[in-house]
Coordinates of C-alpha atoms in Angstrom, one line a residue:
M1 CA 101.3 88.5 82.8
T2 CA 104.9 87.6 81.9
I3 CA 106.3 87.2 78.4
P4 CA 108.9 84.4 77.8
S5 CA 112.4 86.0 78.0
A6 CA 114.1 86.6 74.7
P7 CA 116.7 89.1 73.4
I8 CA 115.0 92.5 73.0
D9 CA 115.7 95.0 70.2
T10 CA 114.8 98.1 72.3
D11 CA 114.7 100.4 69.2
R12 CA 112.2 98.1 67.5
R13 CA 110.1 97.8 70.7
D14 CA 110.1 101.6 71.2
A15 CA 109.2 102.2 67.6
F16 CA 106.2 99.9 68.0
V17 CA 105.2 101.7 71.2
G18 CA 105.3 105.0 69.3
R19 CA 103.3 103.6 66.4
L20 CA 100.5 102.3 68.6
F21 CA 100.4 105.5 70.6
D22 CA 100.2 107.5 67.4
A23 CA 97.4 105.2 66.2
G24 CA 95.5 105.8 69.4
I25 CA 95.8 109.6 69.0
G26 CA 94.7 109.3 65.4
S27 CA 91.6 107.3 66.3
L28 CA 90.5 109.8 69.0
E29 CA 91.1 112.7 66.6
L30 CA 89.1 111.0 63.8
V31 CA 86.1 110.7 66.1
C32 CA 86.5 114.4 67.0
V33 CA 86.5 115.1 63.2
Y34 CA 83.3 113.1 62.9
L35 CA 81.7 115.2 65.6
G36 CA 82.9 118.4 64.0
D37 CA 81.4 117.4 60.7
K38 CA 78.1 116.0 61.9
L39 CA 77.4 118.9 64.3
G40 CA 78.3 121.5 61.6
L41 CA 81.2 122.9 63.6
Y42 CA 83.6 123.0 60.7
R43 CA 80.9 124.5 58.5
A44 CA 80.1 127.2 61.1
L45 CA 83.8 128.1 61.2
A46 CA 84.1 128.2 57.4
D47 CA 81.0 130.4 57.0
H48 CA 81.3 132.7 60.1
G49 CA 84.9 132.3 61.3
P50 CA 87.1 133.3 63.0
L51 CA 85.0 132.4 66.0
T52 CA 85.3 132.5 69.8
T53 CA 83.9 129.7 71.9
P54 CA 80.6 131.6 72.5
G55 CA 80.5 132.4 68.8
L56 CA 80.8 128.8 67.7
A57 CA 78.2 127.7 70.3
D58 CA 75.8 130.2 68.9
A59 CA 76.5 129.6 65.2
A60 CA 76.3 125.8 65.5
G61 CA 73.7 125.5 68.2
V62 CA 75.8 123.6 70.7
H63 CA 76.6 123.9 74.4
E64 CA 79.4 126.4 75.1
R65 CA 81.4 124.0 77.4
Y66 CA 81.5 121.3 74.7
A67 CA 82.3 124.0 72.1
R68 CA 85.3 125.1 74.1
E69 CA 86.7 121.6 74.6
W70 CA 86.3 120.8 70.9
L71 CA 87.9 124.0 69.8
E72 CA 90.9 123.5 72.2
Q73 CA 91.2 119.8 71.1
E74 CA 91.2 120.8 67.4
A75 CA 93.7 123.5 68.0
T76 CA 96.1 121.3 69.9
A77 CA 95.8 118.8 67.1
G78 CA 96.8 121.5 64.6
I79 CA 93.5 121.2 62.7
L80 CA 92.4 124.7 63.6
D81 CA 94.4 127.9 64.1
V82 CA 94.1 130.0 67.2
D83 CA 94.9 133.7 67.2
D84 CA 96.6 133.8 70.7
P85 CA 96.7 130.8 73.0
A86 CA 97.6 133.0 75.9
R87 CA 94.2 134.9 75.8
P88 CA 91.4 133.8 78.2
S89 CA 89.6 130.8 76.8
G90 CA 86.4 132.6 76.0
E91 CA 88.2 135.3 74.0
R92 CA 90.5 133.2 71.7
R93 CA 89.4 133.2 68.1
Y94 CA 89.7 130.0 66.1
T95 CA 90.0 129.7 62.4
L96 CA 89.6 126.8 60.0
P97 CA 92.4 127.2 57.5
P98 CA 91.2 127.1 53.8
E99 CA 93.6 124.2 53.1
H100 CA 92.0 122.1 55.9
A101 CA 88.5 123.3 54.9
E102 CA 89.0 121.8 51.4
V103 CA 90.0 118.4 52.9
L104 CA 87.2 118.4 55.5
L105 CA 84.2 120.1 53.7
D106 CA 84.7 120.1 49.9
G107 CA 83.1 116.8 48.8
D108 CA 83.9 117.5 45.2
S109 CA 87.6 117.8 45.8
L110 CA 90.1 115.1 45.0
N111 CA 91.7 116.0 48.4
Y112 CA 88.4 115.4 50.3
L113 CA 88.9 113.1 53.3
G114 CA 86.2 114.2 55.7
F115 CA 84.5 110.9 55.3
L116 CA 87.3 109.2 57.3
G117 CA 85.8 110.6 60.4
W118 CA 82.6 108.7 59.6
L119 CA 84.7 105.5 59.3
V120 CA 85.6 105.5 63.0
G121 CA 82.7 107.7 64.4
G122 CA 80.1 105.7 62.6
M123 CA 81.4 102.5 64.0
M124 CA 80.9 103.9 67.5
Q125 CA 77.2 104.4 67.1
P126 CA 75.1 104.8 69.2
R127 CA 77.7 106.3 71.5
T128 CA 78.5 109.1 69.1
G129 CA 74.8 109.8 68.8
L130 CA 74.6 110.3 72.5
L131 CA 77.7 112.5 72.4
M132 CA 76.1 114.7 69.7
D133 CA 73.0 115.0 71.9
A134 CA 75.2 116.1 74.8
F135 CA 76.9 118.7 72.7
R136 CA 73.5 120.2 71.8
T137 CA 71.9 120.0 75.2
G138 CA 74.8 120.4 77.6
G139 CA 74.0 117.1 79.2
G140 CA 76.4 114.1 79.5
V141 CA 76.9 110.5 78.7
P142 CA 77.0 108.1 81.7
A143 CA 80.1 105.9 82.0
A144 CA 77.9 102.8 81.9
V145 CA 77.0 103.6 78.3
Y146 CA 80.6 103.0 77.3
G147 CA 80.5 99.4 78.5
S148 CA 83.0 97.1 80.1
D149 CA 85.8 97.7 77.5
I150 CA 86.6 101.2 78.6
R151 CA 86.6 100.2 82.3
E152 CA 88.9 97.3 81.6
M153 CA 91.1 99.4 79.3
I154 CA 91.6 102.0 82.1
A155 CA 92.5 99.2 84.5
A156 CA 94.9 97.5 82.1
G157 CA 96.6 100.8 81.1
N158 CA 97.2 101.9 84.7
R159 CA 98.1 98.5 86.2
P160 CA 101.8 98.6 85.0
Q161 CA 102.3 102.0 86.7
F162 CA 101.0 100.6 90.0
L163 CA 103.1 97.4 89.7
H164 CA 106.4 99.1 89.0
L165 CA 106.2 102.6 90.4
L166 CA 103.6 103.1 93.1
A167 CA 105.3 101.1 95.9
D168 CA 108.8 101.0 94.4
E169 CA 109.3 104.7 93.7
W170 CA 106.4 107.0 94.5
L171 CA 105.6 106.1 98.1
P172 CA 109.2 105.6 99.2
A173 CA 109.9 109.1 97.8
I174 CA 107.7 110.4 100.6
P175 CA 109.8 109.2 103.6
E176 CA 107.2 110.0 106.4
V177 CA 104.5 108.2 104.5
H178 CA 106.7 105.2 103.7
A179 CA 107.8 104.9 107.3
R180 CA 104.3 105.2 108.7
L181 CA 103.0 102.4 106.4
L182 CA 105.7 100.1 107.6
A183 CA 105.2 100.9 111.3
D184 CA 103.0 99.9 114.2
P185 CA 100.2 100.4 115.0
P186 CA 99.1 99.2 111.6
A187 CA 98.3 102.0 109.2
R188 CA 95.1 102.5 107.3
I189 CA 94.9 103.5 103.7
A190 CA 91.9 104.6 101.7
D191 CA 92.1 104.3 97.9
I192 CA 89.4 106.5 96.4
A193 CA 88.1 105.7 92.9
C194 CA 90.0 102.5 93.0
G195 CA 88.5 101.0 89.9
A196 CA 89.6 97.3 89.5
G197 CA 91.7 97.6 92.6
W198 CA 95.2 97.3 91.3
S199 CA 96.5 100.3 93.2
T200 CA 94.8 99.1 96.4
I201 CA 96.3 95.6 96.0
V202 CA 99.8 96.8 95.2
M203 CA 99.8 98.9 98.4
A204 CA 98.5 96.0 100.5
K205 CA 101.2 93.7 99.2
A206 CA 104.0 96.3 99.7
Y207 CA 102.9 97.2 103.2
P208 CA 101.7 93.9 104.8
K209 CA 100.8 95.5 108.1
A210 CA 98.4 98.0 106.6
T211 CA 94.7 97.7 106.1
V212 CA 93.5 99.1 102.8
D213 CA 89.9 100.2 101.9
G214 CA 89.0 100.8 98.2
Y215 CA 86.1 103.0 97.3
D216 CA 84.5 103.3 93.8
L217 CA 81.0 104.3 92.6
D218 CA 81.1 101.7 89.9
A219 CA 79.7 98.4 91.2
A220 CA 81.1 96.5 88.2
A221 CA 84.6 97.8 89.0
I222 CA 84.2 96.8 92.6
H223 CA 83.2 93.3 91.5
D224 CA 86.4 93.1 89.4
A225 CA 88.4 94.4 92.4
H226 CA 87.1 91.7 94.7
A227 CA 88.1 89.1 92.2
N228 CA 91.6 90.6 91.8
A229 CA 92.2 90.8 95.5
R230 CA 91.3 87.1 96.0
A231 CA 93.6 86.1 93.1
E232 CA 96.4 88.1 94.6
G233 CA 95.9 86.7 98.1
V234 CA 95.2 90.0 100.0
S235 CA 91.4 89.8 100.5
D236 CA 91.9 89.5 104.2
R237 CA 93.4 93.0 104.4
V238 CA 91.7 94.7 101.4
H239 CA 88.1 95.8 101.6
F240 CA 86.2 97.2 98.6
R241 CA 83.1 99.3 98.9
A242 CA 80.8 100.6 96.1
R243 CA 80.4 104.2 97.5
D244 CA 80.5 107.7 96.1
A245 CA 83.7 109.3 97.3
A246 CA 81.7 112.6 97.8
D247 CA 79.4 110.8 100.3
P248 CA 79.6 112.7 103.6
D249 CA 78.8 109.5 105.5
I250 CA 82.1 107.9 104.7
A251 CA 83.8 107.5 108.0
G252 CA 87.2 106.5 109.3
R253 CA 90.6 107.9 110.0
Y254 CA 93.2 107.1 107.4
D255 CA 97.0 107.7 107.5
L256 CA 97.1 107.8 103.7
V257 CA 94.3 108.6 101.2
T258 CA 95.0 108.1 97.5
V259 CA 93.3 109.0 94.2
F260 CA 94.8 108.0 91.0
E261 CA 93.7 109.6 87.7
A262 CA 90.2 110.3 88.8
I263 CA 89.7 113.8 90.2
H264 CA 89.2 115.3 86.7
D265 CA 86.4 112.8 86.0
M266 CA 84.4 113.8 89.1
A267 CA 81.3 116.0 88.9
R268 CA 82.0 117.3 92.4
P269 CA 85.8 117.3 92.9
V270 CA 85.6 119.8 95.8
D271 CA 83.2 117.6 97.7
V272 CA 85.4 114.6 97.1
L273 CA 88.5 116.5 98.3
S274 CA 86.6 117.7 101.3
T275 CA 85.7 114.1 102.2
I276 CA 89.3 113.1 101.8
R277 CA 90.4 115.9 104.1
R278 CA 87.8 114.9 106.7
I279 CA 88.8 111.2 106.8
T280 CA 92.5 111.9 106.9
A281 CA 94.0 111.4 110.4
E282 CA 96.2 114.0 112.1
G283 CA 99.6 113.7 110.5
G284 CA 98.2 111.9 107.5
V285 CA 98.4 112.9 103.9
A286 CA 96.5 112.5 100.6
L287 CA 98.4 111.5 97.4
I288 CA 96.6 112.6 94.2
A289 CA 97.8 111.6 90.8
D290 CA 96.2 113.3 87.8
E291 CA 97.1 114.2 84.2
R292 CA 100.5 115.9 83.5
V293 CA 99.5 118.8 81.4
P294 CA 101.0 122.3 81.0
D295 CA 99.7 125.0 83.2
T296 CA 98.7 127.1 80.2
F297 CA 96.9 126.3 76.9
E298 CA 99.2 125.5 74.0
A299 CA 98.3 125.0 70.3
P300 CA 99.4 123.1 68.4
A301 CA 100.5 120.8 71.1
D302 CA 102.6 117.6 71.6
E303 CA 101.3 114.1 71.3
I304 CA 100.4 113.6 75.0
Q305 CA 98.3 116.7 75.1
R306 CA 96.6 115.7 71.9
F307 CA 95.8 112.3 73.4
F308 CA 94.4 113.9 76.6
Y309 CA 92.2 116.3 74.7
G310 CA 90.8 113.5 72.5
A311 CA 90.0 111.4 75.6
S312 CA 88.5 114.4 77.3
L313 CA 86.1 115.3 74.5
L314 CA 85.0 111.7 73.9
Y315 CA 84.9 110.3 77.4
C316 CA 86.0 112.3 80.5
L317 CA 84.0 115.5 79.9
P318 CA 80.7 113.9 78.9
T319 CA 80.9 111.3 81.7
G320 CA 81.7 114.1 84.2
M321 CA 78.7 116.1 82.9
A322 CA 76.3 113.2 83.2
E323 CA 75.8 114.2 86.8
Q324 CA 74.5 117.7 87.4
P325 CA 75.5 120.1 88.7
S326 CA 79.0 119.3 87.4
A327 CA 82.4 121.1 87.6
A328 CA 82.8 119.9 83.9
T329 CA 86.6 119.7 84.4
G330 CA 87.6 117.3 81.6
T331 CA 90.8 115.5 81.3
V332 CA 93.0 118.6 80.9
M333 CA 93.0 119.7 84.6
R334 CA 95.9 122.1 84.9
T335 CA 97.7 122.6 88.2
P336 CA 96.2 126.0 89.0
L337 CA 92.7 124.5 88.7
F338 CA 93.5 121.6 90.9
R339 CA 95.0 124.0 93.5
E340 CA 91.7 125.9 93.4
Y341 CA 89.7 122.8 94.0
A342 CA 92.0 121.7 96.9
Q343 CA 92.0 125.2 98.5
R344 CA 88.2 125.3 98.3
A345 CA 88.2 121.9 100.1
G346 CA 90.2 123.4 102.9
Y347 CA 93.8 122.5 102.0
A348 CA 96.5 125.0 102.4
D349 CA 99.5 122.7 102.0
I350 CA 99.6 121.5 98.4
E351 CA 102.9 120.2 97.1
V352 CA 103.7 119.1 93.6
L353 CA 106.0 116.1 94.0
P354 CA 109.3 116.2 92.0
I355 CA 108.5 112.8 90.4
E356 CA 108.8 112.5 86.6
H357 CA 106.1 110.6 84.8
M358 CA 105.1 110.8 81.2
F359 CA 101.4 111.0 81.9
W360 CA 100.8 111.8 85.5
R361 CA 101.6 114.7 88.0
L362 CA 101.6 113.8 91.7
Y363 CA 100.3 116.1 94.4
L364 CA 100.7 115.7 98.1
L365 CA 98.0 117.3 100.3
R366 CA 98.7 117.6 104.0
R367 CA 95.7 118.0 106.3

């Protein structure tokens, strides 16, 4: 979509970008406050704190993996204090400061604002009800429960990155890949977890000799991808399939395999990376983009980490745990954990590309 050209006050534009991003973080964090209130997590900390992850799980009767993600999210948001962020995750002790306890728990105080979590969380029912069930049982919430809005939001949010960066900056920054995609015989590309297909379509348009196959488990997303490919005039060279990327029956030999912002969502990331390695041709590579997060836990944290933790607690972790057994990665997949997944899948050559992006880190895996 294009906007009619007009003089742009970049300071005003950038201020509005910041305002909306801050509003998004605030919305996520209010739902996390709602969960902490309704599940008795704040009360457990007030009555029994400081608490470790296992201590909170036991005191509040919730699953330890969800307790850890909530505690880390609340600490990155500056709502809870943590004794030492450098300690192993299960050993850190978290405290609800008395000043925050008054605001969150004291319903008689003029400073009480805990009800604001209900304002947003209550509007999300029944999804928040399913999230609370998942906290208690250790289960998950299937992505389909979130409806089409989340699927379309992810597609809309990632599309500008693909349109402006994927073929103009990222792939040309890997000279051997860029040259192969332009050369004969025609190259083959597999785009795993392609969603609505915008990454697939952009690669097909940038490299007109190549054939591109898009794979995604979500049949509704594949339906959207077919429609988008037809509209963009590349349906003759782009083929979409509703398949699980961990399916060992996926066949083919691809010169480039891509996965954009999806490994952290997958219940079986090692199986998916093993499939990617198997279908990559000799001399081919895999390009993986996932969240740019620090290699170690930080609290309090910057706005981007706060955003990722909110998204993880409310969407990525519960959808990843909807399929069992699950790696239960969550949005905050740090580079050492990704390296571990890739090494378990058989990769020895794992390169972090020197490409700066606000949200994503790019990895190059050579077969």
